[in-house]
Structures are given as structure tokens and as C-alpha cells.
mmCIF file of C-alpha atoms in Angstrom:
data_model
loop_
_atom_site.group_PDB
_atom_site.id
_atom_site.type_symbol
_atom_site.label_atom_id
_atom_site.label_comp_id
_atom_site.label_asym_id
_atom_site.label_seq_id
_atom_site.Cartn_x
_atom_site.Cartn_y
_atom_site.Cartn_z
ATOM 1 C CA UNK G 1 21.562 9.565 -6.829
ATOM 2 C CA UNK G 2 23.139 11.146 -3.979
ATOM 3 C CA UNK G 3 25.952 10.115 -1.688
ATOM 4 C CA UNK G 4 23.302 9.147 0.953
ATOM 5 C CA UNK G 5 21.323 6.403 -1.157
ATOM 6 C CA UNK G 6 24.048 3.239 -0.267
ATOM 7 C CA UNK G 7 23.354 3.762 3.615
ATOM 8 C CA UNK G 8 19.492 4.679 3.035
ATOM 9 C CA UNK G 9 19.531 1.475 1.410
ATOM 10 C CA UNK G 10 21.328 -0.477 3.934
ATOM 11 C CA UNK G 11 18.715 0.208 6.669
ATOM 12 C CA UNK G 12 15.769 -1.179 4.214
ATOM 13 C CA UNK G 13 17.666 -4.314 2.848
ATOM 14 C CA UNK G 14 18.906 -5.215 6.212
ATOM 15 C CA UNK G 15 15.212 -4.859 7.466
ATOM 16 C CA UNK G 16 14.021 -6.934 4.574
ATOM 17 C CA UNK G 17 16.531 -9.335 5.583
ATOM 18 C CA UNK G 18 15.719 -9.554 9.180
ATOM 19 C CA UNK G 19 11.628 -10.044 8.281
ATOM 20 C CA UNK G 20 12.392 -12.414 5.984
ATOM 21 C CA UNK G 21 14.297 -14.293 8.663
ATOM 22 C CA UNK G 22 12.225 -14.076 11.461
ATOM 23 C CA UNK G 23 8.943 -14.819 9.545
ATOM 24 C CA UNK G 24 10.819 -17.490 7.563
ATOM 25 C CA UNK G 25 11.982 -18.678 11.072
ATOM 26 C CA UNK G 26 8.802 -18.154 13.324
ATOM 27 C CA UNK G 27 6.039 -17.685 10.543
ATOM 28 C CA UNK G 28 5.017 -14.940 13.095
ATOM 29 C CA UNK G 29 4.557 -11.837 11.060
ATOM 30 C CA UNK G 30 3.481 -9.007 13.233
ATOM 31 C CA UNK G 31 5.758 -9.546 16.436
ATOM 32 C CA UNK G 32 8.688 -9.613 13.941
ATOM 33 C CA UNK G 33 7.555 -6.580 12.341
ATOM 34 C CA UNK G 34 7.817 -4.611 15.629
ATOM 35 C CA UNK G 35 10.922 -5.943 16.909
ATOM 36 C CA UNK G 36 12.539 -5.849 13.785
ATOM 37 C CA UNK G 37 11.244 -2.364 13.215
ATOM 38 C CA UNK G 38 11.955 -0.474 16.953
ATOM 39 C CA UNK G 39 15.187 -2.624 17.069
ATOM 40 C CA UNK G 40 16.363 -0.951 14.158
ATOM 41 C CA UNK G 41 15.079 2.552 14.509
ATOM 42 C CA UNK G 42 16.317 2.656 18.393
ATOM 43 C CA UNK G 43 19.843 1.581 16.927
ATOM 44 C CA UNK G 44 20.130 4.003 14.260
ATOM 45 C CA UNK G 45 18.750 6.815 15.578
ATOM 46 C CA UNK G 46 21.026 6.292 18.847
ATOM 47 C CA UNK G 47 23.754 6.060 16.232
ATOM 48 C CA UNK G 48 23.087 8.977 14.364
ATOM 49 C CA UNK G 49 20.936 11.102 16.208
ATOM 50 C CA UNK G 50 18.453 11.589 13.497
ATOM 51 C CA UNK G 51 15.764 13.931 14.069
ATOM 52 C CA UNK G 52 13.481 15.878 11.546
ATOM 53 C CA UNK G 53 13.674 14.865 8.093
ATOM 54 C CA UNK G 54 16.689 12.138 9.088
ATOM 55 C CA UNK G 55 13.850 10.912 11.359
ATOM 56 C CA UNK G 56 11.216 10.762 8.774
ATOM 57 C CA UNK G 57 13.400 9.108 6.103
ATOM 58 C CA UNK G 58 14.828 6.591 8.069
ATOM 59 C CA UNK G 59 11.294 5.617 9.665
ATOM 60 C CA UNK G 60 10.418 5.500 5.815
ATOM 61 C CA UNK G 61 13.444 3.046 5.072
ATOM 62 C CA UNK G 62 12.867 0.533 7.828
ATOM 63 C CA UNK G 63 8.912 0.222 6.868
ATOM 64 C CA UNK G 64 9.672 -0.048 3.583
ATOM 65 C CA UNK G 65 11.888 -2.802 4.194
ATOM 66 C CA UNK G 66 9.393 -4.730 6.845
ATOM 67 C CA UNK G 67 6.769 -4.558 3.846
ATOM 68 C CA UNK G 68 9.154 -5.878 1.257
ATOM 69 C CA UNK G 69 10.617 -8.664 3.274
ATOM 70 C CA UNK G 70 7.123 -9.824 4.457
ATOM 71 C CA UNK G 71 6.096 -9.838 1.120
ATOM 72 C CA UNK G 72 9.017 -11.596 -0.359
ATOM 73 C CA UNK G 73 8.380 -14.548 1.752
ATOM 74 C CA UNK G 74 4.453 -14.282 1.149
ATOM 75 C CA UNK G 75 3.646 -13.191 4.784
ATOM 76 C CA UNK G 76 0.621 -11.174 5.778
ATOM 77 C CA UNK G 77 1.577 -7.263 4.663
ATOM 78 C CA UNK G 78 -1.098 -6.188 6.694
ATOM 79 C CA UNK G 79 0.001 -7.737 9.884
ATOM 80 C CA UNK G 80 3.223 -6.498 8.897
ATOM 81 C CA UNK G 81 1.795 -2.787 8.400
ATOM 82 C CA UNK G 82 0.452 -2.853 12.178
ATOM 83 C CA UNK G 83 3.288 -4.210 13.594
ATOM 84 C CA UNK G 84 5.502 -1.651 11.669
ATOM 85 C CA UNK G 85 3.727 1.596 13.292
ATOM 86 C CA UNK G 86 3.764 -0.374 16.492
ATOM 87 C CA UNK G 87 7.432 -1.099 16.144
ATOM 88 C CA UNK G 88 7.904 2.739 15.506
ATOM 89 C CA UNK G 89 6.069 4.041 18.292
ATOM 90 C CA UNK G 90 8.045 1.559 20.889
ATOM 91 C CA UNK G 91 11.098 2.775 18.718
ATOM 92 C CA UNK G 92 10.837 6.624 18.811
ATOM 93 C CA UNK G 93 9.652 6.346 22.166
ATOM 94 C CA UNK G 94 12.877 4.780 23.535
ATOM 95 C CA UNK G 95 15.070 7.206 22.195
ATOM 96 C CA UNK G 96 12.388 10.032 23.323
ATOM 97 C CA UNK G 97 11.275 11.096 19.235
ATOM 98 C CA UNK G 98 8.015 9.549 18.872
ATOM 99 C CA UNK G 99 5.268 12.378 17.784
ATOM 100 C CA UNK G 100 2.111 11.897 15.993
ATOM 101 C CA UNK G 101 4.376 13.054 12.699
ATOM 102 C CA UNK G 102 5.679 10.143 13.254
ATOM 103 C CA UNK G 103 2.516 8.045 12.729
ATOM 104 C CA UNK G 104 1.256 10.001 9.609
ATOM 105 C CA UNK G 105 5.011 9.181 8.272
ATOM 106 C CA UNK G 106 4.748 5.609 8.750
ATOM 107 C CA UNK G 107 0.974 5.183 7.433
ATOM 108 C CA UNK G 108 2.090 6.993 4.083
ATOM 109 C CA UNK G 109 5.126 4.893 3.551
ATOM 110 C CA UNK G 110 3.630 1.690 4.261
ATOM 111 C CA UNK G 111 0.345 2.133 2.298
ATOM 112 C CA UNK G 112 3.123 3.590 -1.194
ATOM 113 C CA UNK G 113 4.968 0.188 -0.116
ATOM 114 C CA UNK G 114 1.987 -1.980 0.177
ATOM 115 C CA UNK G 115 0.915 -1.123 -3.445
ATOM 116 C CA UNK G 116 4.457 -1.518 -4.684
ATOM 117 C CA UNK G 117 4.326 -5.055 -3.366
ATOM 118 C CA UNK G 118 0.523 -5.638 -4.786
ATOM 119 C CA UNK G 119 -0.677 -5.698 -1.206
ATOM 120 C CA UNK G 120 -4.107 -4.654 -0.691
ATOM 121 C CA UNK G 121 -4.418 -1.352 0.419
ATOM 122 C CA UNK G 122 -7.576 -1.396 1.936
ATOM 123 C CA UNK G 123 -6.583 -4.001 4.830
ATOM 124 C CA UNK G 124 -3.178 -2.507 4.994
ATOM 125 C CA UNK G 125 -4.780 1.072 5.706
ATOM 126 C CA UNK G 126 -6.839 -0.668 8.566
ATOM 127 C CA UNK G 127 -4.304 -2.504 9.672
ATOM 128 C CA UNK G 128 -2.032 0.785 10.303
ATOM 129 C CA UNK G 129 -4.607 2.576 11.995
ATOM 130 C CA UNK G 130 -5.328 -0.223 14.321
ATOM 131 C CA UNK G 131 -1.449 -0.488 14.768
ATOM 132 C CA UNK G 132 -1.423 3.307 15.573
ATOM 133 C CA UNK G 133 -3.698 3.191 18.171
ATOM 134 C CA UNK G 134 -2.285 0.226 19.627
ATOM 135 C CA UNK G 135 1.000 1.758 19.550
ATOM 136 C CA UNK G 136 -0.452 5.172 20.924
ATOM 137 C CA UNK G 137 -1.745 3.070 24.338
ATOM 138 C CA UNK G 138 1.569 1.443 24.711
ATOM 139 C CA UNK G 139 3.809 4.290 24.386
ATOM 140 C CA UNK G 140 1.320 7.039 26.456
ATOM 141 C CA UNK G 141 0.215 9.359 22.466
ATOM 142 C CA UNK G 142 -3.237 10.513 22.294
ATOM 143 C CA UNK G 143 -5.055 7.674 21.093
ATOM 144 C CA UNK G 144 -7.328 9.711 18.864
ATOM 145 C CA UNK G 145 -5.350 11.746 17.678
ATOM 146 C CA UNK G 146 -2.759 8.936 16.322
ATOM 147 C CA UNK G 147 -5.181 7.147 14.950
ATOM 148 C CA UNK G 148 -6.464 10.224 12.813
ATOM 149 C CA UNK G 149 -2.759 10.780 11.679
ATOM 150 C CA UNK G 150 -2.181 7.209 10.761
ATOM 151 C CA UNK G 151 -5.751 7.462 8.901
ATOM 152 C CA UNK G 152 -4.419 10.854 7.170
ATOM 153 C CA UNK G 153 -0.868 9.650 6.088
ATOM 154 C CA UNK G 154 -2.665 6.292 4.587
ATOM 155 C CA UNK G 155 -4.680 8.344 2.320
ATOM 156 C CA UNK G 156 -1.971 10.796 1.249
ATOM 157 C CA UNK G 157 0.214 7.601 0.770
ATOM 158 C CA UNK G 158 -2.907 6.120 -1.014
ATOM 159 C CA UNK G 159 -3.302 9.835 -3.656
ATOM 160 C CA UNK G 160 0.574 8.610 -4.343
ATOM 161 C CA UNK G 161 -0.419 5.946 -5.703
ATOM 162 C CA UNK G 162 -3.626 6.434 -7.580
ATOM 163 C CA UNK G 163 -7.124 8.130 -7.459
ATOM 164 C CA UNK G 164 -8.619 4.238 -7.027
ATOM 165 C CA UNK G 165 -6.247 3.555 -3.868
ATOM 166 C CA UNK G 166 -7.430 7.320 -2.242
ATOM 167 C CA UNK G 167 -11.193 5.860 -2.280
ATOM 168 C CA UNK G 168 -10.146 2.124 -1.507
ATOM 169 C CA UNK G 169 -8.266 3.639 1.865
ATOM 170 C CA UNK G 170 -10.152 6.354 2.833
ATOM 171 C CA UNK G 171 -13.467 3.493 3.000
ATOM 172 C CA UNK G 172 -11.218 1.367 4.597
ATOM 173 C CA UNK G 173 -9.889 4.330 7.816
ATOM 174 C CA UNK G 174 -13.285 5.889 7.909
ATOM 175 C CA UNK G 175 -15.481 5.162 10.737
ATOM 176 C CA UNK G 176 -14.874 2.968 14.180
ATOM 177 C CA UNK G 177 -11.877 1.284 14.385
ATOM 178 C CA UNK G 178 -10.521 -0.706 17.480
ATOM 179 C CA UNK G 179 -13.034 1.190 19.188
ATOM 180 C CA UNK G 180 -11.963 4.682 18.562
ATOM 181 C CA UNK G 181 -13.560 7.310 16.148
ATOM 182 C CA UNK G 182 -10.951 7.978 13.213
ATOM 183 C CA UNK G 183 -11.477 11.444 12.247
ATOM 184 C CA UNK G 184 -9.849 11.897 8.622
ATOM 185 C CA UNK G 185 -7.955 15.917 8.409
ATOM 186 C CA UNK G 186 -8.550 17.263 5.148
ATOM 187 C CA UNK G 187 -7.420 18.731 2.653
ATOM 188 C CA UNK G 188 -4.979 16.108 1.573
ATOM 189 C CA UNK G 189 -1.914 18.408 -0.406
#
């Protein structure tokens, strides 16, 4: 355990806390999933300045914390999972870090936190992907290309998991989605 774990695990349990409010409160899953999540990374990357790997983990953290908190209160993890990467891109954007890393980051984490809470990992794949490209418009990203990166960090989140979830996901973020080709960049290391 090191010294950072206790503030690492602040930003997810206050996340989980605020989902489980606001769906508890609105039964609205995916708008609360994007406010929830670009309210919090806006705040605490303006109050650290977190870039690189800080970036990455605390993305990481605040998914993982929408996913648990929808699931706790038995909302919809995959609206959840596309209002997450949305919530990212608005949040990354505002404080002028949001790359297509970003999007691979997110897909990964919330596809490893989707099978921790039994979600399934097809529709929460999908899901992310469609929340990537809907995130991509919004914030100006290469549509294309954020989509591919959201279908690429699902699967490497997926080989995390098991061999099963890597051929569940990949069917599920191969092909046409919201319109737009999803071209999957192999190998997956």
C-alpha cells in the first residue's frame, strides 16, 4: 500500500457516493454519470494539476467509482459507462487535457470495473464506444479516431479480465456503431 492509496480512494468513494445519490435521487443514470464524472475530474485536476500518469489514475478512480455506485443502487452500468467517457471528455476538455489516451484509459477501466460489478461487458463495451464518440463531437476529438481508442482500451480492459470477456467485447466494438466505423488497433500487449 502506498501513502497515495487513502486519497486515490477518496476520489472513487466520493464518486460512488455522488452516483448513488443522484441516481437514487433522479433515477437518471447517464446525465449523473457525466456530471458527476467531469465535475470531479475538472475539480481535481484544477487542484492538483495532474497530468500523465496522475491524469490516467485519477480518470481511472472516478470511473471506477461511477460504475460501483451505479451498480450499488442497481442502475444501468452501461448507461453509466457512456456517460462516464462523456463526463471525461467534457472534463479534460475544461481544464485543456483531454487526448484520445484519455478515451482508451477510460474504456479499459470501465470495462475491468464492469466485470468486477458482474455487469455485462458486451453492452458496457458498446456503450463506451458510443459514449466516446459522443463525447469526441462535443468536445471537437476526431470522432474516428476516439471511437477506435475507446474500442481498443475495452478490449485490453476486457484480456484483464479473461480470454471469454476479450471475444464478448471485441464482438460487441466491432463494426458500425453510432454511425461511425470502429477500427480495432492491434496487437493488444
Amino acid at each position: 500500500m502506498s501513502k497515495m492509496d487513502p486519497g486515490r480512494k477518496g476520489i472513487m468513494e466520493s464518486v460512488k457516493d455522488q452516483m448513488v445519490g443522484s441516481i437514487k435521487g433522479t433515477g437518471e443514470v447517464l446525465n449523473a454519470a457525466v456530471d458527476t464524472v467531469s465535475g470531479t475530474l475538472v475539480t481535481t485536476i484544477k487542484g492538483t494539476g495532474a497530468v500523465g500518469t496522475a491524469l490516467t489514475s485519477t480518470v481511472s478512480d472516478v470511473l471506477r467509482g461511477a460504475i460501483m455506485g451505479t451498480a450499488q443502487v442497481g442502475g444501468d452500468v452501461g448507461a453509466a459507462a457512456k456517460g462516464g467517457v462523456v463526463g471525461v471528455l467534457k472534463g479534460t476538455k475544461e481544464v485543456g487535457a483531454e487526448t484520445i489516451d484519455t478515451v482508451s484509459v477510460s474504456a479499459r477501466t470501465l470495462v475491468k470495473s464492469a466485470a468486477e460489478v458482474g455487469g455485462d461487458l458486451g453492452t458496457v463495451a458498446r456503450n463506451t464506444v458510443e459514449g466516446a464518440i459522443s463525447g469526441a463531437k462535443q468536445v471537437g476529438l476526431n470522432v474516428e479516431e476516439a471511437a477506435s481508442a475507446a474500442a481498443t482500451g475495452a478490449i485490453k480492459g476486457a484480456g484483464e479480465v479473461s480470454q471469454e470477456a476479450v471475444q464478448q467485447v471485441r464482438n460487441a466494438v466491432t463494426g458500425v456503431i453510432a454511425g461511425v466505423k470502429v477500427v480495432v488497433k492491434e496487437p493488444f500487449k
